[in-house]
Amino acid sequence: MNYQPDQCLKGNILIVDDTPDNLRLLSTMLYSKGYQVRKALSGKFALQGVEMAKPDLILLDINMPEMSGYEVCQHLKANPQTSDIPVIFLSALDQVSDKIEAFAVGGADYIIKPFQSEEVLARINNQLTLRSLQKQLKDQNALLQKEIEERKLAEDREREKACQLQLTIEQLKRTQSHLIQSEKMSGLGKMVAGVAHEINNPVNFIWGNLPPATKYAQDLIRLIQLYQETYPDSTLEISKLIEEIELDFLREDWPKLMRSMEVGAERIHQIVLSLRSFSRLNESDLKPVDIHEGIENTLLILQHRLKGTNDSPNIELIKDYGTVPNIICYASQLNQVFMNLLTNAIDALETQLSPRVITISTSLSQESTVKSENETSKFIVIRIADNGSGMSEEVRQHIFDPFFTTKPVGKGTGLGLSISYQIVVEKHQGKLTCISEPGKGTEMIIEIPVSGMKN
Ligand SMILES: Nc1ncnc2c1ncn2[C@@H]1O[C@H](COP(=O)(O)OP(=O)(O)OP(=O)(O)O)[C@@H](O)[C@H]1O
Ligand SMILES: [Mg+2]
């Protein structure tokens, strides 16, 4: 019989029975009802037939020589390819134990011979409907499974996209903060350099004229002295003027006055040098620098903020500078870092009552960090600590994020530390860490490799 499963809508049935008469009877009956029918006279043939083409259902006799129906069923159920074919046993045995055995080996139903055609048809129909429903369920399950997997894939793709987007946003924020900060710093640098230049000229007049002014004054005083010695009896008018201008005091005070003017001019001169050194506008290249000089210059610029007001005392500066070598670095950028950290420390002391203390210490790291097997690198460690407000763990976790600030709008941009982090970590391959607790102050630690920088 030519079996083509797709063309057979009602189902394809394999009948297994060692009695040819039974086979004929059943097949004629099923054929007449529109089923495709195949026949096998033994268990062996039945298994071969199933292997060639899978039937939709098997009607299986139990009592057969060589291989019983139970055995055939066990074979079918043991094979994953055939385990789902429903098997209906046909048997003259009607003991309960036989039926139990039939179900135990995987039978789907049991018909006792002699049978009524209607019963056989009803039971076959039952099993086929059940099977078709099961198949539908399986297909739907597979479809659902596929859909779930597709959705998972789509979700993964979306998640990846979101991740990428997050990265891009962060990158953008960094670039933006960098731009703003470098704009701010170059603006500040230019202004500082401009102011320094403008002050430098007039201060040079004063500075340059002080020595001759001192000399002239000394000469005049000498002349008066000589007059007084030569003409001890002065006129009444002269005596009166000497008294009026308090000549003795003037003579004594004048040199002191000149000296104090010199000190003042000298201080302005120093400030101008510091401003120039801080801005270091044309020194963007790497060069060996003394970090203490950078710190001192920065402190000088912040001088006014260290002084107290009516409500708060001066900020006490404790310096503990160690002996450290000059380091090769971007000097003006490191000055920016000192500026940012010191400004933060001063800000943190704003509401702090006495004592208000900032400690700056420098040292060479004791232990050297192993860079490669035979190369070690030493770090210069700069610690800037304040006994101010400190910060909570939550704040501490975000301080290096661009635009993170706890200061009121208009006061902080939230860029100081993120820029400092970039300068120390990315530009100088160093480390920037923070130790802080609410109410216990803050310590910022900068570590810069002594010889790590290469041009
Ligand atoms: N020494 C400190 N003590 C307490 N909190 C600090 C200290 N330094 C930084 N912070 C916290 O970290 C935040 C971020 O500091 P960052 O310097 O980046 O920005 P900012 O000071 O707020 O603004 P600006 O851009 O003007 O520096 C601060 O707003 C503050 O909450
Ligand atoms: Mg700041």
Short mmCIF file of N, CA, C and O in Angstrom, two decimals, residues 277 279-287 289 330-332:
data_model
loop_
_atom_site.label_atom_id
_atom_site.label_comp_id
_atom_site.label_asym_id
_atom_site.label_seq_id
_atom_site.Cartn_x
_atom_site.Cartn_y
_atom_site.Cartn_z
N SER A 277 53.59 81.79 37.82
CA SER A 277 53.97 80.39 37.93
C SER A 277 52.72 79.52 37.96
O SER A 277 52.68 78.44 37.37
N SER A 279 49.80 80.14 36.58
CA SER A 279 49.12 80.05 35.29
C SER A 279 49.98 79.29 34.27
O SER A 279 49.46 78.55 33.46
N ARG A 280 51.27 79.42 34.37
CA ARG A 280 52.20 78.70 33.49
C ARG A 280 51.59 78.46 32.12
O ARG A 280 51.54 77.31 31.63
N LEU A 281 51.11 79.51 31.56
CA LEU A 281 50.33 79.37 30.33
C LEU A 281 51.07 78.70 29.20
O LEU A 281 50.53 77.87 28.47
N ASN A 282 52.34 79.06 29.06
CA ASN A 282 53.06 78.47 27.93
C ASN A 282 53.84 77.23 28.31
O ASN A 282 54.76 76.83 27.65
N GLU A 283 53.46 76.62 29.42
CA GLU A 283 54.19 75.42 29.84
C GLU A 283 53.25 74.24 29.90
O GLU A 283 52.97 73.71 30.94
N SER A 284 52.73 73.84 28.75
CA SER A 284 51.81 72.71 28.79
C SER A 284 52.59 71.39 28.70
O SER A 284 52.04 70.33 28.88
N ASP A 285 53.87 71.50 28.43
CA ASP A 285 54.65 70.26 28.29
C ASP A 285 55.10 69.71 29.63
O ASP A 285 55.08 70.40 30.64
N LEU A 286 55.49 68.46 29.56
CA LEU A 286 56.00 67.82 30.78
C LEU A 286 57.35 68.41 31.15
O LEU A 286 58.18 68.63 30.28
N LYS A 287 57.55 68.66 32.42
CA LYS A 287 58.87 69.11 32.86
C LYS A 287 59.03 68.79 34.34
O LYS A 287 58.03 68.61 35.05
N VAL A 289 59.20 69.34 38.07
CA VAL A 289 58.79 70.45 38.93
C VAL A 289 58.85 70.07 40.40
O VAL A 289 58.75 68.90 40.77
N TYR A 330 52.72 67.59 34.33
CA TYR A 330 52.13 68.79 33.74
C TYR A 330 51.86 69.74 34.90
O TYR A 330 50.85 69.61 35.60
N ALA A 331 52.77 70.70 35.09
CA ALA A 331 52.74 71.50 36.30
C ALA A 331 51.44 72.25 36.49
O ALA A 331 50.83 72.21 37.56
N SER A 332 50.98 72.94 35.45
CA SER A 332 49.79 73.79 35.65
C SER A 332 48.58 72.92 35.95
O SER A 332 47.68 73.31 36.69
#
